[in-house]
């Protein structure tokens, strides 16, 4: 069985400061891991994915995530937050026939 | 190229009615999945179709059903609607025949309100 835990339901940062959204996963197999972003009243957009290649994954809009097997983590980071980053972020763990979403982290960016 | 298109965007139905939602995947994508998103339960997997066959099914009652046509368009149907079925229903499509998890493109969703 697989599961994913997003450690913070809400993160608030100031514009221009770093962003850290935390995700821990549990999987019996070597999983694929994803981060998706959802803006209000929109569908989910894929930010980045890890599929057992490089452990540091670069995504769109300056986001990146590092896969740490020893810590079973896949935290999402961005060096400098922009107002347009305000949204809901979902960490996802998948093993071919099973895909599990985290509960989501709402990112607020203050001017 | 066009993204994943879901119709209608908004829908209001009465308890006991049935509803059909439509999803047109990205051209060339053969895999379509459906998800229900609610504030209380988050994102929950409903089912996945590939080449007109249901490959995976989530833990939802039989009132929830779906199908996929030869052109990869998919519909989901909910019969005997309940208030708890009010949610954002998201459709996602994927090119690869690799099961769910290969990275999907999501539509904007259909917002269903049951009154």
Coordinates of C-alpha atoms in Angstrom, one line a residue:
Chain A
X1 CA 0.0 0.0 0.0
X2 CA 1.1 3.6 -0.6
X3 CA 0.4 6.8 1.1
X4 CA 1.6 10.4 1.1
X5 CA 1.6 13.0 3.8
X6 CA 1.9 16.6 3.2
X7 CA 3.2 18.0 6.5
X8 CA 1.7 21.4 6.3
X9 CA -1.9 22.2 5.3
X10 CA -1.0 25.9 4.9
X11 CA 2.2 27.8 4.3
X12 CA 2.5 31.5 4.2
X13 CA 5.6 33.3 2.8
X14 CA 6.5 36.8 1.7
X15 CA 7.1 37.6 -1.9
X16 CA 10.8 37.1 -2.7
X17 CA 11.5 34.6 0.1
X18 CA 12.1 30.9 -0.3
X19 CA 9.3 28.4 -0.4
X20 CA 9.4 24.9 1.2
X21 CA 6.4 22.5 0.9
X22 CA 7.0 19.2 2.7
X23 CA 6.0 15.8 1.5
X24 CA 6.7 12.4 3.0
X25 CA 5.7 9.2 1.3
X26 CA 5.3 5.5 2.0
X27 CA 5.6 2.9 -0.7
X28 CA 6.5 -0.8 -0.8
X29 CA 8.0 -0.3 -4.3
X30 CA 10.2 2.2 -6.0
X31 CA 7.6 4.9 -6.5
X32 CA 7.1 7.7 -9.0
X33 CA 6.5 11.0 -7.3
X34 CA 4.9 14.1 -8.6
X35 CA 4.0 17.6 -7.5
X36 CA 0.9 19.3 -9.0
X37 CA -0.4 22.8 -8.5
X38 CA -4.0 23.9 -8.6
X39 CA -5.1 27.5 -8.9
X40 CA -8.6 28.4 -7.9
X41 CA -11.3 26.9 -10.0
X42 CA -8.7 25.3 -12.2
X43 CA -7.6 21.7 -12.8
X44 CA -4.2 20.4 -11.7
X45 CA -1.0 21.3 -13.5
X46 CA 2.0 19.0 -13.3
X47 CA 5.0 20.9 -11.8
X48 CA 7.5 18.1 -11.8
X49 CA 8.0 14.4 -11.5
X50 CA 10.5 11.9 -10.2
X51 CA 10.8 8.6 -11.9
X52 CA 14.1 7.1 -10.6
X53 CA 16.4 9.2 -12.6
X54 CA 18.2 12.2 -11.0
X55 CA 17.2 12.7 -7.4
X56 CA 17.0 16.5 -7.8
X57 CA 14.2 17.2 -10.2
X58 CA 13.6 20.6 -11.8
X59 CA 10.2 21.6 -12.8
X60 CA 8.3 24.6 -14.2
X61 CA 8.2 28.1 -12.8
X62 CA 11.5 27.7 -10.9
X63 CA 10.3 24.9 -8.6
X64 CA 12.4 21.9 -7.8
X65 CA 12.2 18.9 -5.6
X66 CA 14.7 16.4 -4.1
X67 CA 14.0 12.8 -3.7
X68 CA 15.5 11.5 -0.5
X69 CA 15.0 7.7 -0.1
X70 CA 16.5 7.5 3.3
X71 CA 14.1 10.1 4.6
X72 CA 11.2 9.0 2.3
X73 CA 10.7 12.7 1.5
X74 CA 10.1 14.6 -1.7
X75 CA 10.0 18.3 -0.6
X76 CA 9.2 21.0 -3.0
X77 CA 11.2 24.2 -3.0
X78 CA 11.6 27.5 -4.8
X79 CA 14.3 30.1 -4.1
X80 CA 12.0 33.1 -4.4
X81 CA 8.3 33.2 -4.1
X82 CA 6.1 35.2 -6.6
X83 CA 2.6 36.3 -6.1
X84 CA 1.4 34.1 -8.9
X85 CA 2.7 31.0 -6.9
X86 CA -0.3 31.4 -4.5
X87 CA -2.2 28.1 -5.0
X88 CA -2.9 24.6 -3.7
X89 CA 0.0 22.1 -4.1
X90 CA -0.5 18.4 -4.2
X91 CA 2.2 15.7 -3.7
X92 CA 1.4 12.4 -5.4
X93 CA 2.9 9.0 -5.0
X94 CA 2.3 6.4 -7.7
X95 CA 3.2 2.8 -8.5
X96 CA 1.8 2.0 -11.9
X97 CA -1.6 0.9 -10.9
X98 CA -2.1 3.0 -7.7
X99 CA -2.0 6.8 -7.5
X100 CA -2.4 8.5 -4.1
X101 CA -2.8 12.3 -3.6
X102 CA -1.7 14.2 -0.5
X103 CA -4.2 16.3 1.3
X104 CA -2.7 19.5 -0.3
X105 CA -0.8 22.5 1.0
X106 CA -2.2 25.9 0.5
X107 CA 0.5 28.4 -0.3
X108 CA -0.2 32.1 0.5
X109 CA 2.2 34.7 -0.8
X110 CA 2.2 38.1 1.0
X111 CA 3.3 41.2 -0.8
Chain B
X1 CA -2.8 21.8 -29.1
X2 CA -6.0 21.7 -27.1
X3 CA -5.9 20.6 -23.5
X4 CA -8.3 18.3 -21.7
X5 CA -11.8 19.6 -22.1
X6 CA -14.5 18.9 -19.6
X7 CA -18.2 19.8 -20.1
X8 CA -20.2 21.3 -18.6
X9 CA -18.1 23.5 -16.3
X10 CA -20.9 23.9 -13.8
X11 CA -24.0 21.9 -13.1
X12 CA -26.8 22.0 -10.5
X13 CA -28.9 18.9 -10.0
X14 CA -31.5 17.8 -7.5
X15 CA -31.2 14.8 -5.2
X16 CA -32.3 11.6 -6.8
X17 CA -31.5 12.8 -10.3
X18 CA -28.7 11.4 -12.5
X19 CA -26.0 13.3 -14.2
X20 CA -23.5 12.6 -17.1
X21 CA -20.2 14.5 -17.3
X22 CA -18.0 14.5 -20.4
X23 CA -14.3 14.6 -20.9
X24 CA -12.3 15.0 -24.2
X25 CA -8.7 14.1 -23.7
X26 CA -5.7 15.6 -25.5
X27 CA -5.6 14.4 -29.0
X28 CA -3.7 11.2 -29.2
X29 CA -4.1 10.4 -25.5
X30 CA -5.7 7.1 -24.9
X31 CA -5.8 6.9 -21.1
X32 CA -8.5 8.9 -19.2
X33 CA -8.9 9.0 -15.4
X34 CA -11.6 10.6 -13.2
X35 CA -11.2 12.1 -9.8
X36 CA -13.6 13.6 -7.2
X37 CA -12.3 16.5 -5.2
X38 CA -14.1 17.7 -2.1
X39 CA -12.9 19.9 0.8
X40 CA -13.4 17.1 3.3
X41 CA -12.0 14.1 1.4
X42 CA -9.5 15.8 -1.0
X43 CA -8.8 14.2 -4.3
X44 CA -10.1 10.7 -4.7
X45 CA -9.6 8.4 -7.6
X46 CA -12.8 7.2 -9.3
X47 CA -11.7 5.1 -12.3
X48 CA -9.3 4.9 -15.2
X49 CA -10.0 3.9 -18.8
X50 CA -7.6 2.8 -21.6
X51 CA -8.8 1.9 -25.1
X52 CA -12.4 1.7 -24.0
X53 CA -11.6 -0.7 -21.1
X54 CA -11.8 0.2 -17.4
X55 CA -8.4 -0.7 -16.0
X56 CA -8.7 0.6 -12.4
X57 CA -11.5 1.5 -10.1
X58 CA -11.5 3.5 -6.9
X59 CA -13.6 2.8 -3.8
X60 CA -16.9 4.4 -4.9
X61 CA -20.4 2.9 -4.9
X62 CA -21.9 1.5 -8.0
X63 CA -23.9 4.7 -8.6
X64 CA -20.7 6.0 -10.1
X65 CA -20.0 4.6 -13.5
X66 CA -18.1 5.5 -16.6
X67 CA -17.2 4.6 -20.1
X68 CA -14.8 5.4 -22.9
X69 CA -15.5 5.7 -26.5
X70 CA -13.4 4.6 -29.5
X71 CA -12.2 8.2 -30.0
X72 CA -10.9 8.2 -26.3
X73 CA -13.6 10.6 -25.1
X74 CA -15.0 9.5 -21.8
X75 CA -18.2 10.0 -19.8
X76 CA -18.9 9.4 -16.2
X77 CA -22.4 9.0 -14.8
X78 CA -23.7 9.3 -11.3
X79 CA -27.2 8.0 -10.7
X80 CA -29.5 8.7 -7.7
X81 CA -27.6 11.8 -6.7
X82 CA -26.9 12.5 -3.1
X83 CA -26.0 15.8 -1.4
X84 CA -22.6 14.4 -0.7
X85 CA -21.9 14.0 -4.4
X86 CA -21.4 17.7 -4.6
X87 CA -17.8 18.1 -5.7
X88 CA -15.4 19.2 -8.4
X89 CA -15.0 16.3 -10.8
X90 CA -11.6 16.2 -12.6
X91 CA -10.7 14.3 -15.7
X92 CA -7.1 13.6 -16.6
X93 CA -5.5 12.1 -19.7
X94 CA -2.2 10.5 -20.5
X95 CA -0.5 9.4 -23.6
X96 CA 1.4 6.4 -22.3
X97 CA 0.1 2.9 -21.8
X98 CA 1.8 2.7 -18.4
X99 CA -1.1 2.9 -16.0
X100 CA -1.9 5.7 -13.8
X101 CA 1.1 7.6 -12.4
X102 CA 2.8 8.4 -15.7
X103 CA 1.9 12.0 -15.3
X104 CA -1.5 13.2 -16.3
X105 CA -2.8 16.4 -17.9
X106 CA -5.9 17.5 -16.0
X107 CA -8.9 19.4 -17.3
X108 CA -10.5 22.3 -15.4
X109 CA -13.2 20.1 -14.0
X110 CA -16.9 20.1 -13.7
X111 CA -18.3 21.7 -10.5
X112 CA -21.4 19.6 -9.6
X113 CA -23.8 21.0 -6.9
X114 CA -26.6 18.7 -5.7
X115 CA -29.4 20.5 -3.9

